[in-house]
């Protein structure tokens, strides 16, 4: 969101780089050049200018609708972490906030934030984005994100431990406080509520019980809120994929969180450099899981979006369209780019692309197909470094 280039997984780079060294950090290519010579500096400065010019050109089209060549309309919303990002969402043509992460309100506070603190933040986002929707995810704390005022024992594998909805259900007062704040903010815009890391139906039922208690309290206090607020869940655990048809009967929408879904489905720790190469959004198993969730949502007639990093990857756009996704939620800066890809293809072509990738057996085959298709649709994406050949 801040447009700061980053490259990770470089292993021994801290042994190679010394204080005072000049570095070129290429976030698009995933490369770092140590002490470049004059020709390298000139070449990268030219690339930087070209990059800035291209970003400027597509940003100008960000407010145009994301409509395929044969007239199929897609919604492109934004992922947010801070209130200050709302400006970037609007400037880049975002049609709402598909994922507002709330845990950072807890992490940047000296103590746990009060209901009024949360309400004020949510209210501002809802008012600014109205009449477009804002989907507020309840706090996904735990794992590597723990506020200082919350006592939690150290876990051997925090990614599989007490986090997200699991932690919230063990701290019902904290969860109810957040529910109350979201409900109070719901009259200031089109607010939706979302529960993360659901692994089964019981968690949904337990969370909704606490939500009903929050509603009852607000009724008793004669505080207004949207009585029909939509409640959804994130699909990011394989068991939720398997249970999607049943879960769909109890919620108003799904949002597919591919970042965690890939990690859990492929049994890898995405923060572990030794196995980071296995983090493959193009893995055929992930595509099949997405298809299963899309089918369950459409059969139940509920809303559906995808808010993981895949949504903001132009290589993924054609086959995500093809599988039936109509709502993408991405980093605000990626909105114009994803809209550009949508406007370069027909829905029929996208469906054919998905059919073709589903016949492939490896992640590399899928990625190579996606790379060539995206370059054929928008050649300048390859020229400007937005998409890269497999390394």
Short mmCIF file of C-alpha atoms in Angstrom, two decimals:
data_model
loop_
_atom_site.label_atom_id
_atom_site.label_comp_id
_atom_site.label_asym_id
_atom_site.label_seq_id
_atom_site.Cartn_x
_atom_site.Cartn_y
_atom_site.Cartn_z
CA UNK A 1 0.00 0.00 0.00
CA UNK A 2 2.92 2.34 0.66
CA UNK A 3 4.65 1.39 -2.62
CA UNK A 4 7.83 0.33 -0.86
CA UNK A 5 9.64 -2.42 -2.84
CA UNK A 6 10.56 -5.54 -0.87
CA UNK A 7 12.40 -8.76 -1.62
CA UNK A 8 12.39 -11.65 0.86
CA UNK A 9 14.05 -15.05 1.15
CA UNK A 10 17.54 -13.81 0.27
CA UNK A 11 19.15 -15.96 2.99
CA UNK A 12 22.80 -14.79 3.21
CA UNK A 13 22.32 -11.20 2.06
CA UNK A 14 23.09 -9.76 5.50
CA UNK A 15 26.54 -11.38 5.27
CA UNK A 16 27.13 -9.86 1.83
CA UNK A 17 25.87 -6.31 2.38
CA UNK A 18 27.95 -3.88 4.41
CA UNK A 19 27.08 -0.47 5.80
CA UNK A 20 27.43 2.14 3.08
CA UNK A 21 26.81 -0.27 0.19
CA UNK A 22 24.54 0.94 -2.59
CA UNK A 23 21.59 -1.35 -3.31
CA UNK A 24 19.00 -1.58 -6.04
CA UNK A 25 15.83 -3.31 -4.78
CA UNK A 26 13.60 -4.59 -7.59
CA UNK A 27 10.35 -5.72 -6.00
CA UNK A 28 8.80 -6.73 -9.33
CA UNK A 29 11.61 -9.11 -10.33
CA UNK A 30 12.47 -10.18 -6.77
CA UNK A 31 16.10 -9.12 -7.18
CA UNK A 32 18.64 -7.07 -5.21
CA UNK A 33 21.74 -5.68 -6.90
CA UNK A 34 24.65 -4.95 -4.57
CA UNK A 35 26.93 -2.05 -5.50
CA UNK A 36 25.68 -1.71 -9.10
CA UNK A 37 27.97 -0.16 -11.70
CA UNK A 38 27.06 2.98 -13.64
CA UNK A 39 25.40 1.07 -16.46
CA UNK A 40 23.19 -0.83 -13.98
CA UNK A 41 22.19 2.42 -12.29
CA UNK A 42 21.27 4.06 -15.60
CA UNK A 43 19.32 0.98 -16.73
CA UNK A 44 17.32 0.78 -13.51
CA UNK A 45 16.66 4.52 -13.47
CA UNK A 46 15.18 4.18 -16.96
CA UNK A 47 13.08 1.23 -15.81
CA UNK A 48 11.89 3.23 -12.80
CA UNK A 49 10.75 6.09 -15.02
CA UNK A 50 8.97 3.67 -17.37
CA UNK A 51 7.32 2.00 -14.39
CA UNK A 52 6.11 5.31 -12.98
CA UNK A 53 4.74 6.36 -16.37
CA UNK A 54 2.85 3.08 -16.78
CA UNK A 55 1.44 3.23 -13.24
CA UNK A 56 0.27 6.77 -13.95
CA UNK A 57 -1.40 5.73 -17.21
CA UNK A 58 -3.36 2.81 -15.75
CA UNK A 59 -4.26 4.74 -12.58
CA UNK A 60 -6.08 7.24 -14.80
CA UNK A 61 -8.38 4.40 -15.89
CA UNK A 62 -8.89 3.04 -12.37
CA UNK A 63 -12.33 4.65 -12.02
CA UNK A 64 -13.64 2.95 -15.15
CA UNK A 65 -15.81 -0.12 -14.49
CA UNK A 66 -14.22 -3.57 -14.62
CA UNK A 67 -16.27 -4.95 -17.49
CA UNK A 68 -15.14 -7.75 -19.78
CA UNK A 69 -15.15 -7.27 -23.55
CA UNK A 70 -18.47 -9.12 -23.76
CA UNK A 71 -20.14 -6.99 -21.08
CA UNK A 72 -19.71 -9.02 -17.86
CA UNK A 73 -19.33 -6.67 -14.86
CA UNK A 74 -16.81 -7.41 -12.09
CA UNK A 75 -16.47 -5.62 -8.74
CA UNK A 76 -12.95 -4.72 -7.59
CA UNK A 77 -12.68 -3.71 -3.95
CA UNK A 78 -9.71 -3.09 -1.65
CA UNK A 79 -7.99 -4.73 1.30
CA UNK A 80 -7.21 -2.27 4.10
CA UNK A 81 -5.38 -2.27 7.41
CA UNK A 82 -5.48 1.39 8.44
CA UNK A 83 -8.05 4.16 8.21
CA UNK A 84 -5.46 6.29 6.43
CA UNK A 85 -5.60 3.95 3.41
CA UNK A 86 -9.15 4.99 2.49
CA UNK A 87 -7.81 7.80 0.31
CA UNK A 88 -5.75 5.32 -1.75
CA UNK A 89 -8.83 3.10 -2.17
CA UNK A 90 -10.88 5.97 -3.58
CA UNK A 91 -8.06 7.40 -5.70
CA UNK A 92 -7.45 4.02 -7.34
CA UNK A 93 -11.10 3.37 -8.15
CA UNK A 94 -11.99 0.91 -5.40
CA UNK A 95 -15.66 -0.05 -5.32
CA UNK A 96 -15.67 -0.68 -1.61
CA UNK A 97 -13.54 -2.36 1.04
CA UNK A 98 -13.67 -6.13 0.71
CA UNK A 99 -11.44 -6.75 3.72
CA UNK A 100 -10.81 -4.35 6.58
CA UNK A 101 -8.33 -6.00 8.93
CA UNK A 102 -8.98 -4.91 12.51
CA UNK A 103 -6.17 -6.53 14.48
CA UNK A 104 -3.83 -3.59 13.86
CA UNK A 105 -6.11 -1.41 15.97
CA UNK A 106 -5.19 -3.75 18.82
CA UNK A 107 -1.51 -4.04 17.99
CA UNK A 108 -0.85 -0.32 17.83
CA UNK A 109 -2.68 0.44 21.11
CA UNK A 110 -0.92 0.41 24.47
CA UNK A 111 -3.91 -1.41 25.88
CA UNK A 112 -6.91 -3.12 24.32
CA UNK A 113 -8.92 -0.50 22.39
CA UNK A 114 -12.28 0.47 23.81
CA UNK A 115 -15.60 -0.03 22.05
CA UNK A 116 -15.75 3.70 21.34
CA UNK A 117 -12.25 3.68 19.83
CA UNK A 118 -13.23 0.84 17.50
CA UNK A 119 -16.60 2.39 16.67
CA UNK A 120 -15.03 5.73 15.73
CA UNK A 121 -12.59 4.06 13.34
CA UNK A 122 -15.25 1.88 11.71
CA UNK A 123 -17.71 4.76 11.47
CA UNK A 124 -15.23 6.92 9.57
CA UNK A 125 -14.45 4.16 7.07
CA UNK A 126 -18.15 3.42 6.56
CA UNK A 127 -19.04 7.09 6.03
CA UNK A 128 -16.19 7.79 3.63
CA UNK A 129 -16.84 4.69 1.51
CA UNK A 130 -20.66 4.98 1.46
CA UNK A 131 -22.64 3.91 -0.50
CA UNK A 132 -20.01 1.29 -1.35
CA UNK A 133 -19.73 -1.65 1.05
CA UNK A 134 -17.16 -2.08 3.82
CA UNK A 135 -16.50 -5.62 5.06
CA UNK A 136 -15.00 -5.54 8.55
CA UNK A 137 -13.20 -8.69 9.62
CA UNK A 138 -13.19 -9.37 13.33
CA UNK A 139 -9.72 -9.50 14.80
CA UNK A 140 -7.38 -12.19 13.53
CA UNK A 141 -5.05 -12.09 16.52
CA UNK A 142 -2.71 -14.89 17.56
CA UNK A 143 -0.03 -16.55 15.50
CA UNK A 144 2.57 -13.83 14.96
CA UNK A 145 0.24 -11.00 16.03
CA UNK A 146 -0.28 -10.66 19.80
CA UNK A 147 -1.03 -7.39 21.65
CA UNK A 148 0.96 -6.77 24.81
CA UNK A 149 -2.12 -6.64 27.06
CA UNK A 150 -3.37 -10.08 26.01
CA UNK A 151 -1.76 -12.89 27.95
CA UNK A 152 -1.06 -15.84 25.66
CA UNK A 153 1.21 -18.79 26.23
CA UNK A 154 4.01 -19.39 23.75
CA UNK A 155 3.06 -21.96 21.10
CA UNK A 156 5.30 -24.33 19.16
CA UNK A 157 3.29 -23.81 15.98
CA UNK A 158 1.24 -20.60 16.36
CA UNK A 159 -0.17 -20.82 12.81
CA UNK A 160 -2.08 -23.91 13.95
CA UNK A 161 -2.79 -22.66 17.44
CA UNK A 162 -4.98 -20.23 19.32
CA UNK A 163 -5.72 -17.48 16.80
CA UNK A 164 -8.54 -15.66 15.00
CA UNK A 165 -12.02 -17.02 15.80
CA UNK A 166 -10.55 -19.62 18.18
CA UNK A 167 -9.05 -16.87 20.35
CA UNK A 168 -12.15 -14.69 20.03
CA UNK A 169 -14.41 -17.46 21.33
CA UNK A 170 -12.10 -17.93 24.32
CA UNK A 171 -12.31 -14.17 24.96
CA UNK A 172 -16.06 -13.59 24.45
CA UNK A 173 -16.08 -10.14 26.06
CA UNK A 174 -13.40 -8.93 23.66
CA UNK A 175 -15.37 -10.39 20.74
CA UNK A 176 -18.64 -8.86 21.91
CA UNK A 177 -16.95 -5.46 22.22
CA UNK A 178 -15.91 -5.66 18.60
CA UNK A 179 -19.34 -6.86 17.50
CA UNK A 180 -20.96 -3.92 19.28
CA UNK A 181 -18.59 -1.45 17.63
CA UNK A 182 -19.26 -2.91 14.16
CA UNK A 183 -23.02 -2.93 14.72
CA UNK A 184 -23.02 0.69 15.88
CA UNK A 185 -21.03 1.71 12.80
CA UNK A 186 -23.38 -0.18 10.49
CA UNK A 187 -25.91 2.68 10.28
CA UNK A 188 -23.29 5.00 8.78
CA UNK A 189 -22.77 3.02 5.60
CA UNK A 190 -23.06 -0.40 4.00
CA UNK A 191 -21.17 -2.40 6.62
CA UNK A 192 -20.71 -6.17 6.56
CA UNK A 193 -19.19 -8.37 9.24
CA UNK A 194 -16.76 -11.22 8.58
CA UNK A 195 -15.35 -14.03 10.74
CA UNK A 196 -11.84 -15.35 9.97
CA UNK A 197 -10.32 -18.84 10.04
CA UNK A 198 -13.55 -20.79 10.39
CA UNK A 199 -12.87 -24.54 10.40
CA UNK A 200 -16.40 -25.81 11.01
CA UNK A 201 -20.03 -24.96 11.62
CA UNK A 202 -19.84 -24.87 15.43
CA UNK A 203 -17.56 -21.84 15.37
CA UNK A 204 -20.07 -20.01 13.19
CA UNK A 205 -22.95 -20.89 15.51
CA UNK A 206 -20.99 -19.88 18.62
CA UNK A 207 -19.93 -16.55 17.09
CA UNK A 208 -23.49 -15.77 16.02
CA UNK A 209 -24.72 -16.41 19.58
CA UNK A 210 -22.34 -13.74 20.87
CA UNK A 211 -23.44 -11.46 18.04
CA UNK A 212 -27.07 -11.90 19.13
CA UNK A 213 -26.11 -10.98 22.71
CA UNK A 214 -24.45 -7.82 21.40
CA UNK A 215 -27.63 -6.96 19.48
CA UNK A 216 -29.79 -7.56 22.56
CA UNK A 217 -27.62 -5.22 24.62
CA UNK A 218 -27.81 -2.48 22.01
CA UNK A 219 -31.60 -2.92 21.85
CA UNK A 220 -31.85 -2.53 25.62
CA UNK A 221 -29.65 0.57 25.46
CA UNK A 222 -31.76 1.92 22.56
CA UNK A 223 -28.70 2.26 20.33
CA UNK A 224 -29.40 2.08 16.60
CA UNK A 225 -27.74 -0.45 14.29
CA UNK A 226 -28.54 -2.22 11.03
CA UNK A 227 -30.81 -5.08 12.04
CA UNK A 228 -30.08 -6.86 8.73
CA UNK A 229 -26.29 -6.58 8.74
CA UNK A 230 -24.76 -9.28 6.55
CA UNK A 231 -22.53 -11.83 8.26
CA UNK A 232 -19.93 -13.78 6.33
CA UNK A 233 -16.92 -16.01 6.89
CA UNK A 234 -13.47 -16.39 5.42
CA UNK A 235 -12.73 -19.67 3.70
CA UNK A 236 -9.05 -20.26 4.42
CA UNK A 237 -8.94 -23.71 6.05
CA UNK A 238 -9.31 -26.93 4.02
CA UNK A 239 -12.05 -28.21 6.35
CA UNK A 240 -14.10 -25.09 5.54
CA UNK A 241 -13.74 -25.90 1.84
CA UNK A 242 -14.99 -29.43 2.48
CA UNK A 243 -17.91 -28.03 4.54
CA UNK A 244 -18.68 -25.13 2.20
CA UNK A 245 -22.13 -26.37 1.17
CA UNK A 246 -23.24 -26.67 4.81
CA UNK A 247 -21.58 -23.42 5.93
CA UNK A 248 -23.30 -21.56 3.09
CA UNK A 249 -26.68 -22.22 4.71
CA UNK A 250 -25.70 -20.22 7.79
CA UNK A 251 -23.97 -17.12 6.40
CA UNK A 252 -24.63 -14.35 3.90
CA UNK A 253 -21.32 -14.50 2.04
CA UNK A 254 -17.95 -16.21 1.67
CA UNK A 255 -14.58 -14.54 1.20
CA UNK A 256 -11.78 -16.86 0.07
CA UNK A 257 -8.54 -16.08 1.89
CA UNK A 258 -5.99 -17.76 -0.35
CA UNK A 259 -2.92 -16.73 1.66
CA UNK A 260 -3.74 -19.07 4.54
CA UNK A 261 -5.63 -21.55 2.38
CA UNK A 262 -2.49 -22.24 0.34
CA UNK A 263 -0.41 -22.59 3.50
CA UNK A 264 -2.77 -25.03 5.18
CA UNK A 265 -3.75 -26.99 2.08
CA UNK A 266 -0.16 -27.56 0.94
CA UNK A 267 1.15 -28.15 4.49
CA UNK A 268 3.86 -25.50 4.37
CA UNK A 269 4.97 -22.69 6.64
CA UNK A 270 5.05 -19.67 4.35
CA UNK A 271 7.50 -17.94 6.73
CA UNK A 272 9.98 -20.83 6.48
CA UNK A 273 12.60 -20.07 3.83
CA UNK A 274 13.36 -23.78 3.41
CA UNK A 275 9.91 -24.52 2.02
CA UNK A 276 8.81 -21.09 0.78
CA UNK A 277 9.16 -22.30 -2.82
CA UNK A 278 6.21 -24.64 -2.20
CA UNK A 279 3.87 -21.70 -1.57
CA UNK A 280 2.15 -22.05 -4.94
CA UNK A 281 -1.09 -20.18 -5.72
CA UNK A 282 -1.02 -21.96 -9.10
CA UNK A 283 -1.12 -25.42 -7.54
CA UNK A 284 -3.93 -27.44 -9.17
CA UNK A 285 -5.24 -28.42 -5.73
CA UNK A 286 -5.80 -24.75 -4.85
CA UNK A 287 -7.68 -24.16 -8.10
CA UNK A 288 -9.94 -27.11 -7.33
CA UNK A 289 -10.61 -25.82 -3.82
CA UNK A 290 -11.55 -22.40 -5.17
CA UNK A 291 -13.89 -24.04 -7.68
CA UNK A 292 -15.57 -26.04 -4.90
CA UNK A 293 -16.17 -22.91 -2.81
CA UNK A 294 -17.47 -20.95 -5.82
CA UNK A 295 -19.93 -23.72 -6.65
CA UNK A 296 -21.16 -23.95 -3.04
CA UNK A 297 -21.70 -20.19 -2.81
CA UNK A 298 -23.53 -19.97 -6.14
CA UNK A 299 -25.72 -22.98 -5.36
CA UNK A 300 -26.73 -21.35 -2.06
CA UNK A 301 -27.23 -17.92 -3.64
CA UNK A 302 -24.87 -16.15 -1.23
CA UNK A 303 -22.23 -13.50 -1.89
CA UNK A 304 -18.67 -14.46 -2.79
CA UNK A 305 -15.31 -12.72 -3.06
CA UNK A 306 -11.61 -13.55 -3.05
CA UNK A 307 -9.39 -11.36 -0.86
CA UNK A 308 -6.05 -13.19 -0.86
CA UNK A 309 -2.96 -12.12 -2.80
CA UNK A 310 -4.16 -14.15 -5.79
CA UNK A 311 -6.89 -11.55 -6.36
CA UNK A 312 -4.26 -8.88 -7.00
CA UNK A 313 -2.05 -11.01 -9.27
CA UNK A 314 -2.75 -10.22 -12.95
CA UNK A 315 -1.62 -13.74 -13.90
CA UNK A 316 -4.53 -15.15 -11.90
CA UNK A 317 -7.22 -12.77 -13.13
CA UNK A 318 -8.29 -14.66 -16.29
CA UNK A 319 -8.88 -18.03 -14.65
CA UNK A 320 -10.40 -16.50 -11.50
CA UNK A 321 -12.92 -14.85 -13.80
CA UNK A 322 -13.36 -18.17 -15.54
CA UNK A 323 -14.16 -20.09 -12.37
CA UNK A 324 -16.99 -17.65 -11.64
CA UNK A 325 -15.58 -15.02 -9.26
CA UNK A 326 -17.30 -11.65 -9.66
CA UNK A 327 -15.79 -9.82 -6.69
CA UNK A 328 -12.06 -9.27 -6.17
CA UNK A 329 -10.56 -7.57 -3.12
CA UNK A 330 -6.96 -6.45 -3.60
CA UNK A 331 -4.28 -4.05 -2.40
CA UNK A 332 -5.52 -0.57 -3.34
CA UNK A 333 -2.57 0.04 -5.66
CA UNK A 334 -3.46 -3.09 -7.67
CA UNK A 335 -7.05 -2.04 -8.44
CA UNK A 336 -6.33 -0.26 -11.76
CA UNK A 337 -4.13 -3.13 -12.96
CA UNK A 338 -6.72 -5.83 -12.24
CA UNK A 339 -9.44 -3.74 -13.89
CA UNK A 340 -7.20 -3.37 -16.95
CA UNK A 341 -6.84 -7.15 -17.25
CA UNK A 342 -10.61 -7.65 -16.85
CA UNK A 343 -11.29 -5.15 -19.64
CA UNK A 344 -8.93 -7.02 -21.99
CA UNK A 345 -10.74 -10.37 -22.06
CA UNK A 346 -14.18 -11.86 -22.69
CA UNK A 347 -15.90 -13.99 -20.07
CA UNK A 348 -16.03 -16.84 -22.60
CA UNK A 349 -12.25 -16.65 -23.04
CA UNK A 350 -11.77 -16.62 -19.27
CA UNK A 351 -13.93 -19.72 -18.86
CA UNK A 352 -11.88 -21.44 -21.52
CA UNK A 353 -8.68 -20.43 -19.70
CA UNK A 354 -9.96 -21.98 -16.49
CA UNK A 355 -10.93 -25.15 -18.32
CA UNK A 356 -7.43 -25.33 -19.80
CA UNK A 357 -5.57 -24.83 -16.51
CA UNK A 358 -7.76 -27.43 -14.78
CA UNK A 359 -6.38 -30.00 -17.23
CA UNK A 360 -2.80 -29.27 -16.12
CA UNK A 361 -1.01 -31.27 -13.44
CA UNK A 362 1.66 -29.02 -11.91
CA UNK A 363 1.92 -25.49 -10.55
CA UNK A 364 4.66 -24.66 -13.05
CA UNK A 365 2.46 -25.69 -15.97
CA UNK A 366 -0.39 -23.52 -14.68
CA UNK A 367 1.88 -20.55 -14.10
CA UNK A 368 3.49 -20.83 -17.53
CA UNK A 369 0.05 -20.96 -19.15
CA UNK A 370 -1.11 -17.95 -17.12
CA UNK A 371 2.06 -16.04 -17.94
CA UNK A 372 1.70 -16.48 -21.68
CA UNK A 373 -2.03 -15.69 -21.63
CA UNK A 374 -1.57 -12.50 -19.63
CA UNK A 375 1.28 -11.34 -21.84
CA UNK A 376 -0.84 -11.98 -24.92
CA UNK A 377 -3.71 -9.96 -23.45
CA UNK A 378 -1.57 -7.03 -22.26
CA UNK A 379 2.00 -7.26 -23.65
CA UNK A 380 3.19 -4.24 -21.66
CA UNK A 381 2.73 -6.16 -18.39
CA UNK A 382 5.74 -8.28 -19.29
CA UNK A 383 7.66 -5.34 -20.69
CA UNK A 384 7.19 -3.26 -17.53
CA UNK A 385 8.09 -6.09 -15.16
CA UNK A 386 4.62 -6.72 -13.72
CA UNK A 387 4.82 -10.39 -14.64
CA UNK A 388 7.99 -12.45 -14.62
CA UNK A 389 9.18 -15.65 -16.23
CA UNK A 390 9.54 -18.51 -13.73
CA UNK A 391 12.97 -18.42 -12.06
#
